[in-house]
């Protein structure tokens, strides 16, 4: 059996990770047109030489990188969007530079990594204005399409309706750094910074100051049992509350029925002239007149 001990020396294993240093600049320093797609995401722009080197290495796709600021030992994770930067430079969003406490031109270390796929993440908005968004989960899902990774402790920025919202990544599972490319991730929100739970007060039912029956008009015409009684023996009637005549009953209160077919924006003013004389005469005619009936004899007259 033949053994080729020098085989690995002739063809070395290129599975070592990509690891190099670059000068870091924000996207606003990138030559050409303004790149809002980079500023509103979580990916960086690298030089063409990085692509040439990555193709010669067994790098796991998608290409994910760990970016470290060695001076303060702080790191984050990001994906790559394009390989069009100047040699020796990389461009990243401003919020990422803020997380790493970097200034323009500072040196950062870039290392290719393989991280697990996200299953859970929890965010905390940094302003109460985030609650004004109707569907925050849908907005966040749409904005995270421009991201490749999430790192616990990062402060990411998303833009919605020309407003930038900052979100703190409180927790990620299954690890402190996860990739969110083609994943099914559960999202939760913590209360925003400065948010106070409103006190719930039980609504007290306020009694009606005016009885609706008092708004009804006085009864018109005949009212039963409205007269006064007299004794046959001539004695005065005892002033008893039980013997008092009942007060006139008002009409039953009926709520008005709105006109549901009334056209929107149309005001109607009732300017019709009512004939008051005829109404008053009808009221007078309808008054009760006593002893106007006919009498009958119980006994028949004998012929």
mmCIF file of C-alpha atoms in Angstrom:
data_model
loop_
_atom_site.group_PDB
_atom_site.id
_atom_site.type_symbol
_atom_site.label_atom_id
_atom_site.label_comp_id
_atom_site.label_asym_id
_atom_site.label_seq_id
_atom_site.Cartn_x
_atom_site.Cartn_y
_atom_site.Cartn_z
ATOM 1 C CA UNK A 1 0.000 0.000 0.000
ATOM 2 C CA UNK A 2 1.356 3.357 -0.973
ATOM 3 C CA UNK A 3 1.151 6.305 1.433
ATOM 4 C CA UNK A 4 1.478 9.864 0.251
ATOM 5 C CA UNK A 5 2.455 11.747 3.408
ATOM 6 C CA UNK A 6 3.310 14.835 1.449
ATOM 7 C CA UNK A 7 -0.109 15.089 -0.174
ATOM 8 C CA UNK A 8 -1.427 17.552 2.384
ATOM 9 C CA UNK A 9 1.693 19.654 2.038
ATOM 10 C CA UNK A 10 1.276 19.857 -1.737
ATOM 11 C CA UNK A 11 -2.456 20.637 -1.500
ATOM 12 C CA UNK A 12 -3.048 22.383 1.820
ATOM 13 C CA UNK A 13 -6.512 22.480 3.404
ATOM 14 C CA UNK A 14 -8.062 25.919 2.853
ATOM 15 C CA UNK A 15 -10.838 25.512 5.444
ATOM 16 C CA UNK A 16 -9.385 28.193 7.722
ATOM 17 C CA UNK A 17 -11.726 31.152 8.303
ATOM 18 C CA UNK A 18 -11.413 34.540 6.670
ATOM 19 C CA UNK A 19 -9.777 36.959 9.123
ATOM 20 C CA UNK A 20 -8.394 40.404 8.284
ATOM 21 C CA UNK A 21 -8.545 44.059 9.322
ATOM 22 C CA UNK A 22 -9.995 47.075 7.540
ATOM 23 C CA UNK A 23 -10.548 50.763 8.042
ATOM 24 C CA UNK A 24 -14.183 51.408 8.849
ATOM 25 C CA UNK A 25 -16.341 54.207 7.422
ATOM 26 C CA UNK A 26 -20.060 54.968 7.527
ATOM 27 C CA UNK A 27 -22.234 54.568 4.441
ATOM 28 C CA UNK A 28 -22.462 58.355 4.030
ATOM 29 C CA UNK A 29 -18.743 58.318 3.092
ATOM 30 C CA UNK A 30 -19.318 55.836 0.258
ATOM 31 C CA UNK A 31 -18.600 57.448 -3.168
ATOM 32 C CA UNK A 32 -21.551 57.770 -5.528
ATOM 33 C CA UNK A 33 -25.246 58.105 -4.833
ATOM 34 C CA UNK A 34 -26.717 57.913 -1.369
ATOM 35 C CA UNK A 35 -27.289 54.306 -0.306
ATOM 36 C CA UNK A 36 -30.315 54.277 2.006
ATOM 37 C CA UNK A 37 -30.679 50.521 1.477
ATOM 38 C CA UNK A 38 -27.396 50.010 3.337
ATOM 39 C CA UNK A 39 -28.134 52.574 6.039
ATOM 40 C CA UNK A 40 -31.505 50.986 6.832
ATOM 41 C CA UNK A 41 -30.162 47.451 7.108
ATOM 42 C CA UNK A 42 -27.602 45.268 8.832
ATOM 43 C CA UNK A 43 -25.126 44.489 6.017
ATOM 44 C CA UNK A 44 -21.731 45.923 5.108
ATOM 45 C CA UNK A 45 -19.886 46.696 1.866
ATOM 46 C CA UNK A 46 -16.433 45.120 1.433
ATOM 47 C CA UNK A 47 -13.656 45.511 -1.172
ATOM 48 C CA UNK A 48 -13.339 43.166 -4.210
ATOM 49 C CA UNK A 49 -10.164 41.608 -2.812
ATOM 50 C CA UNK A 50 -12.231 40.174 0.055
ATOM 51 C CA UNK A 51 -14.443 38.344 -2.436
ATOM 52 C CA UNK A 52 -11.381 36.953 -4.206
ATOM 53 C CA UNK A 53 -10.011 35.653 -0.932
ATOM 54 C CA UNK A 54 -13.373 34.247 0.236
ATOM 55 C CA UNK A 55 -13.823 32.271 -2.986
ATOM 56 C CA UNK A 56 -10.516 30.496 -2.317
ATOM 57 C CA UNK A 57 -11.680 29.481 1.167
ATOM 58 C CA UNK A 58 -14.345 26.983 2.139
ATOM 59 C CA UNK A 59 -16.671 29.643 3.548
ATOM 60 C CA UNK A 60 -20.135 28.552 4.595
ATOM 61 C CA UNK A 61 -22.918 30.392 2.797
ATOM 62 C CA UNK A 62 -24.507 32.808 3.475
ATOM 63 C CA UNK A 63 -21.369 34.802 4.217
ATOM 64 C CA UNK A 64 -21.624 36.083 7.787
ATOM 65 C CA UNK A 65 -18.959 38.059 9.611
ATOM 66 C CA UNK A 66 -18.042 38.968 13.145
ATOM 67 C CA UNK A 67 -16.919 42.594 13.397
ATOM 68 C CA UNK A 68 -14.786 43.422 16.424
ATOM 69 C CA UNK A 69 -13.474 46.686 17.821
ATOM 70 C CA UNK A 70 -10.331 45.422 19.534
ATOM 71 C CA UNK A 71 -9.707 48.630 21.488
ATOM 72 C CA UNK A 72 -12.785 48.105 23.673
ATOM 73 C CA UNK A 73 -13.359 44.391 22.940
ATOM 74 C CA UNK A 74 -16.852 44.934 21.552
ATOM 75 C CA UNK A 75 -18.260 42.953 18.629
ATOM 76 C CA UNK A 76 -21.334 42.496 16.479
ATOM 77 C CA UNK A 77 -22.361 40.390 13.484
ATOM 78 C CA UNK A 78 -23.365 41.349 9.956
ATOM 79 C CA UNK A 79 -23.784 40.077 6.430
ATOM 80 C CA UNK A 80 -22.242 41.447 3.247
ATOM 81 C CA UNK A 81 -24.267 43.302 0.607
ATOM 82 C CA UNK A 82 -21.696 44.139 -2.103
ATOM 83 C CA UNK A 83 -17.969 43.972 -2.833
ATOM 84 C CA UNK A 84 -17.497 47.451 -4.314
ATOM 85 C CA UNK A 85 -15.630 49.303 -1.545
ATOM 86 C CA UNK A 86 -12.171 50.797 -1.939
ATOM 87 C CA UNK A 87 -9.319 48.483 -1.052
ATOM 88 C CA UNK A 88 -8.562 48.391 2.658
ATOM 89 C CA UNK A 89 -11.927 49.935 3.564
ATOM 90 C CA UNK A 90 -15.364 48.711 4.560
ATOM 91 C CA UNK A 91 -18.605 50.690 4.838
ATOM 92 C CA UNK A 92 -21.306 49.949 7.395
ATOM 93 C CA UNK A 93 -24.502 51.576 8.713
ATOM 94 C CA UNK A 94 -24.097 54.381 11.221
ATOM 95 C CA UNK A 95 -26.025 52.540 13.957
ATOM 96 C CA UNK A 96 -23.508 49.662 13.708
ATOM 97 C CA UNK A 97 -20.585 52.070 14.106
ATOM 98 C CA UNK A 98 -22.368 53.578 17.108
ATOM 99 C CA UNK A 99 -22.733 50.126 18.710
ATOM 100 C CA UNK A 100 -19.009 49.442 18.271
ATOM 101 C CA UNK A 101 -18.040 52.976 19.400
ATOM 102 C CA UNK A 102 -16.168 53.560 16.142
ATOM 103 C CA UNK A 103 -15.128 56.790 14.468
ATOM 104 C CA UNK A 104 -14.451 57.314 10.786
ATOM 105 C CA UNK A 105 -11.262 55.496 9.781
ATOM 106 C CA UNK A 106 -10.906 53.293 12.876
ATOM 107 C CA UNK A 107 -9.474 49.800 12.450
ATOM 108 C CA UNK A 108 -11.829 46.823 12.863
ATOM 109 C CA UNK A 109 -11.258 43.082 12.626
ATOM 110 C CA UNK A 110 -13.462 41.065 10.227
ATOM 111 C CA UNK A 111 -13.801 37.315 10.734
ATOM 112 C CA UNK A 112 -16.053 34.882 8.859
ATOM 113 C CA UNK A 113 -18.293 32.872 11.199
ATOM 114 C CA UNK A 114 -21.083 30.321 11.113
ATOM 115 C CA UNK A 115 -23.946 31.025 13.524
ATOM 116 C CA UNK A 116 -27.256 29.197 14.164
ATOM 117 C CA UNK A 117 -30.608 30.090 12.638
ATOM 118 C CA UNK A 118 -32.851 32.234 14.861
ATOM 119 C CA UNK A 119 -35.930 30.779 16.523
ATOM 120 C CA UNK A 120 -36.771 33.557 19.010
ATOM 121 C CA UNK A 121 -35.912 37.200 19.611
ATOM 122 C CA UNK A 122 -37.067 39.916 22.001
ATOM 123 C CA UNK A 123 -36.831 43.646 21.344
ATOM 124 C CA UNK A 124 -37.288 46.760 23.459
ATOM 125 C CA UNK A 125 -38.197 50.018 21.687
ATOM 126 C CA UNK A 126 -36.227 53.009 22.901
ATOM 127 C CA UNK A 127 -39.107 55.481 22.566
ATOM 128 C CA UNK A 128 -42.794 55.468 23.422
ATOM 129 C CA UNK A 129 -43.588 56.705 19.877
ATOM 130 C CA UNK A 130 -43.079 53.119 18.690
ATOM 131 C CA UNK A 131 -46.512 52.321 20.179
ATOM 132 C CA UNK A 132 -48.117 54.577 17.548
ATOM 133 C CA UNK A 133 -47.403 51.928 14.893
ATOM 134 C CA UNK A 134 -50.563 49.942 14.175
ATOM 135 C CA UNK A 135 -48.915 46.572 13.507
ATOM 136 C CA UNK A 136 -45.347 46.665 14.917
ATOM 137 C CA UNK A 137 -44.589 42.984 14.223
ATOM 138 C CA UNK A 138 -45.398 43.354 10.528
ATOM 139 C CA UNK A 139 -43.308 46.536 10.307
ATOM 140 C CA UNK A 140 -40.363 44.858 12.054
ATOM 141 C CA UNK A 141 -40.613 41.795 9.819
ATOM 142 C CA UNK A 142 -40.482 43.982 6.729
ATOM 143 C CA UNK A 143 -37.487 45.978 8.015
ATOM 144 C CA UNK A 144 -35.518 42.889 9.092
ATOM 145 C CA UNK A 145 -35.401 41.720 5.479
ATOM 146 C CA UNK A 146 -32.416 44.043 5.090
ATOM 147 C CA UNK A 147 -30.628 42.340 7.998
ATOM 148 C CA UNK A 148 -28.647 39.093 8.039
ATOM 149 C CA UNK A 149 -27.807 38.698 11.754
ATOM 150 C CA UNK A 150 -28.973 39.714 15.207
ATOM 151 C CA UNK A 151 -26.651 40.012 18.204
ATOM 152 C CA UNK A 152 -27.826 40.200 21.815
ATOM 153 C CA UNK A 153 -27.077 43.650 23.223
ATOM 154 C CA UNK A 154 -27.113 45.464 19.870
ATOM 155 C CA UNK A 155 -29.150 48.620 19.325
ATOM 156 C CA UNK A 156 -30.540 48.372 15.796
ATOM 157 C CA UNK A 157 -32.337 51.114 13.867
ATOM 158 C CA UNK A 158 -35.323 50.658 11.572
ATOM 159 C CA UNK A 159 -37.066 53.269 9.450
ATOM 160 C CA UNK A 160 -40.829 53.498 9.006
ATOM 161 C CA UNK A 161 -42.876 56.404 7.605
ATOM 162 C CA UNK A 162 -39.797 58.657 7.453
ATOM 163 C CA UNK A 163 -39.192 58.051 11.171
ATOM 164 C CA UNK A 164 -36.218 56.136 12.605
ATOM 165 C CA UNK A 165 -36.958 53.863 15.566
ATOM 166 C CA UNK A 166 -34.232 52.302 17.710
ATOM 167 C CA UNK A 167 -34.734 48.807 19.135
ATOM 168 C CA UNK A 168 -32.547 47.061 21.692
ATOM 169 C CA UNK A 169 -32.031 43.326 21.103
ATOM 170 C CA UNK A 170 -32.657 41.903 24.587
ATOM 171 C CA UNK A 171 -32.535 38.195 23.787
ATOM 172 C CA UNK A 172 -31.951 35.808 20.895
ATOM 173 C CA UNK A 173 -32.270 32.044 20.708
ATOM 174 C CA UNK A 174 -30.660 29.541 20.318
ATOM 175 C CA UNK A 175 -27.538 31.668 20.861
ATOM 176 C CA UNK A 176 -26.321 35.223 21.543
ATOM 177 C CA UNK A 177 -25.780 35.687 17.788
ATOM 178 C CA UNK A 178 -28.201 34.277 15.204
ATOM 179 C CA UNK A 179 -28.876 34.539 11.505
ATOM 180 C CA UNK A 180 -32.352 35.580 10.368
ATOM 181 C CA UNK A 181 -32.067 34.567 6.701
ATOM 182 C CA UNK A 182 -34.940 32.244 5.726
ATOM 183 C CA UNK A 183 -36.019 31.483 9.283
ATOM 184 C CA UNK A 184 -39.225 31.109 11.273
ATOM 185 C CA UNK A 185 -38.632 33.367 14.275
ATOM 186 C CA UNK A 186 -40.967 34.223 17.157
ATOM 187 C CA UNK A 187 -40.826 37.910 18.087
ATOM 188 C CA UNK A 188 -41.740 39.577 21.378
ATOM 189 C CA UNK A 189 -41.636 43.202 22.517
ATOM 190 C CA UNK A 190 -40.747 44.524 25.951
ATOM 191 C CA UNK A 191 -42.376 47.771 27.171
ATOM 192 C CA UNK A 192 -40.671 50.796 25.589
ATOM 193 C CA UNK A 193 -38.213 52.857 27.588
ATOM 194 C CA UNK A 194 -40.131 55.501 29.547
ATOM 195 C CA UNK A 195 -43.477 53.733 29.214
ATOM 196 C CA UNK A 196 -45.736 53.735 32.275
ATOM 197 C CA UNK A 197 -48.803 51.541 32.562
ATOM 198 C CA UNK A 198 -51.928 53.734 32.694
ATOM 199 C CA UNK A 199 -54.017 53.479 35.833
ATOM 200 C CA UNK A 200 -57.317 51.796 35.258
ATOM 201 C CA UNK A 201 -60.206 53.630 36.849
ATOM 202 C CA UNK A 202 -63.590 52.053 37.192
ATOM 203 C CA UNK A 203 -66.230 54.060 35.433
ATOM 204 C CA UNK A 204 -68.872 55.299 37.842
ATOM 205 C CA UNK A 205 -72.371 55.476 36.487
ATOM 206 C CA UNK A 206 -73.479 59.068 36.770
ATOM 207 C CA UNK A 207 -77.146 59.480 37.686
ATOM 208 C CA UNK A 208 -79.248 61.390 35.200
ATOM 209 C CA UNK A 209 -79.768 64.946 36.359
ATOM 210 C CA UNK A 210 -83.059 65.240 34.436
ATOM 211 C CA UNK A 211 -85.759 62.608 34.361
ATOM 212 C CA UNK A 212 -86.757 62.007 30.721
ATOM 213 C CA UNK A 213 -90.420 61.889 31.767
ATOM 214 C CA UNK A 214 -90.186 65.536 32.842
ATOM 215 C CA UNK A 215 -89.414 66.485 29.257
ATOM 216 C CA UNK A 216 -92.722 65.065 28.038
ATOM 217 C CA UNK A 217 -95.589 67.555 27.547
ATOM 218 C CA UNK A 218 -98.492 67.829 29.968
ATOM 219 C CA UNK A 219 -101.444 65.587 29.150
ATOM 220 C CA UNK A 220 -104.118 67.294 27.069
ATOM 221 C CA UNK A 221 -107.828 66.475 27.146
ATOM 222 C CA UNK A 222 -109.616 64.116 29.478
ATOM 223 C CA UNK A 223 -107.657 62.785 32.448
ATOM 224 C CA UNK A 224 -109.298 60.069 34.514
ATOM 225 C CA UNK A 225 -109.840 60.573 38.274
ATOM 226 C CA UNK A 226 -108.646 64.144 38.239
ATOM 227 C CA UNK A 227 -111.568 65.642 40.131
ATOM 228 C CA UNK A 228 -112.190 66.096 43.863
ATOM 229 C CA UNK A 229 -114.459 63.964 46.018
ATOM 230 C CA UNK A 230 -117.064 65.184 48.613
ATOM 231 C CA UNK A 231 -118.756 63.360 51.453
ATOM 232 C CA UNK A 232 -122.548 62.878 51.442
ATOM 233 C CA UNK A 233 -122.843 63.643 55.169
ATOM 234 C CA UNK A 234 -121.281 67.047 54.718
ATOM 235 C CA UNK A 235 -118.253 66.326 56.818
ATOM 236 C CA UNK A 236 -114.881 67.435 55.669
ATOM 237 C CA UNK A 237 -112.668 64.870 54.105
ATOM 238 C CA UNK A 238 -109.651 63.773 56.122
ATOM 239 C CA UNK A 239 -106.419 65.156 54.738
ATOM 240 C CA UNK A 240 -104.756 61.822 54.205
ATOM 241 C CA UNK A 241 -101.972 61.176 51.729
ATOM 242 C CA UNK A 242 -103.612 57.879 50.835
ATOM 243 C CA UNK A 243 -106.833 59.640 49.800
ATOM 244 C CA UNK A 244 -105.158 62.238 47.660
ATOM 245 C CA UNK A 245 -105.995 62.212 43.999
ATOM 246 C CA UNK A 246 -103.251 60.791 41.912
ATOM 247 C CA UNK A 247 -101.276 63.300 39.961
ATOM 248 C CA UNK A 248 -101.762 63.517 36.257
ATOM 249 C CA UNK A 249 -99.760 60.894 34.484
ATOM 250 C CA UNK A 250 -97.373 62.069 31.834
ATOM 251 C CA UNK A 251 -97.061 60.429 28.498
ATOM 252 C CA UNK A 252 -94.581 57.604 28.150
ATOM 253 C CA UNK A 253 -91.104 58.771 27.193
ATOM 254 C CA UNK A 254 -90.266 57.791 23.617
ATOM 255 C CA UNK A 255 -86.789 58.237 22.170
ATOM 256 C CA UNK A 256 -86.498 59.903 18.806
ATOM 257 C CA UNK A 257 -85.813 57.718 15.807
ATOM 258 C CA UNK A 258 -82.910 59.077 13.690
ATOM 259 C CA UNK A 259 -83.110 59.310 9.943
ATOM 260 C CA UNK A 260 -80.537 56.749 8.815
ATOM 261 C CA UNK A 261 -81.022 57.728 5.157
ATOM 262 C CA UNK A 262 -80.047 61.347 5.787
ATOM 263 C CA UNK A 263 -77.344 62.366 3.245
ATOM 264 C CA UNK A 264 -73.921 63.124 4.720
ATOM 265 C CA UNK A 265 -73.067 66.825 5.026
ATOM 266 C CA UNK A 266 -76.645 68.074 4.430
ATOM 267 C CA UNK A 267 -78.272 70.393 6.970
ATOM 268 C CA UNK A 268 -82.030 70.863 6.979
ATOM 269 C CA UNK A 269 -83.824 73.751 8.655
ATOM 270 C CA UNK A 270 -87.556 73.470 9.386
ATOM 271 C CA UNK A 271 -88.971 76.826 8.259
ATOM 272 C CA UNK A 272 -92.548 75.716 7.764
ATOM 273 C CA UNK A 273 -95.226 77.977 9.264
ATOM 274 C CA UNK A 274 -97.627 76.240 11.605
ATOM 275 C CA UNK A 275 -101.176 77.465 12.039
ATOM 276 C CA UNK A 276 -101.463 77.938 15.780
ATOM 277 C CA UNK A 277 -105.136 79.025 15.757
ATOM 278 C CA UNK A 278 -106.351 75.744 14.371
ATOM 279 C CA UNK A 279 -104.254 73.805 16.831
ATOM 280 C CA UNK A 280 -105.615 75.744 19.805
ATOM 281 C CA UNK A 281 -109.196 75.337 18.602
ATOM 282 C CA UNK A 282 -108.734 71.596 18.288
ATOM 283 C CA UNK A 283 -107.355 71.490 21.816
ATOM 284 C CA UNK A 284 -110.359 73.385 23.170
ATOM 285 C CA UNK A 285 -112.774 71.090 21.364
ATOM 286 C CA UNK A 286 -111.114 68.044 22.775
ATOM 287 C CA UNK A 287 -111.547 69.196 26.384
ATOM 288 C CA UNK A 288 -113.735 67.022 28.595
ATOM 289 C CA UNK A 289 -117.242 68.375 29.239
ATOM 290 C CA UNK A 290 -119.009 67.005 32.237
ATOM 291 C CA UNK A 291 -122.674 65.847 32.362
ATOM 292 C CA UNK A 292 -123.049 65.735 28.607
ATOM 293 C CA UNK A 293 -124.148 62.109 28.496
ATOM 294 C CA UNK A 294 -127.666 60.653 28.228
ATOM 295 C CA UNK A 295 -129.656 59.219 31.145
ATOM 296 C CA UNK A 296 -131.479 55.879 31.258
ATOM 297 C CA UNK A 297 -134.149 54.522 33.588
ATOM 298 C CA UNK A 298 -133.624 51.164 35.196
ATOM 299 C CA UNK A 299 -137.409 50.661 35.648
ATOM 300 C CA UNK A 300 -139.625 50.416 32.607
ATOM 301 C CA UNK A 301 -142.698 52.720 32.527
ATOM 302 C CA UNK A 302 -146.013 50.899 32.983
ATOM 303 C CA UNK A 303 -148.547 51.569 30.304
#
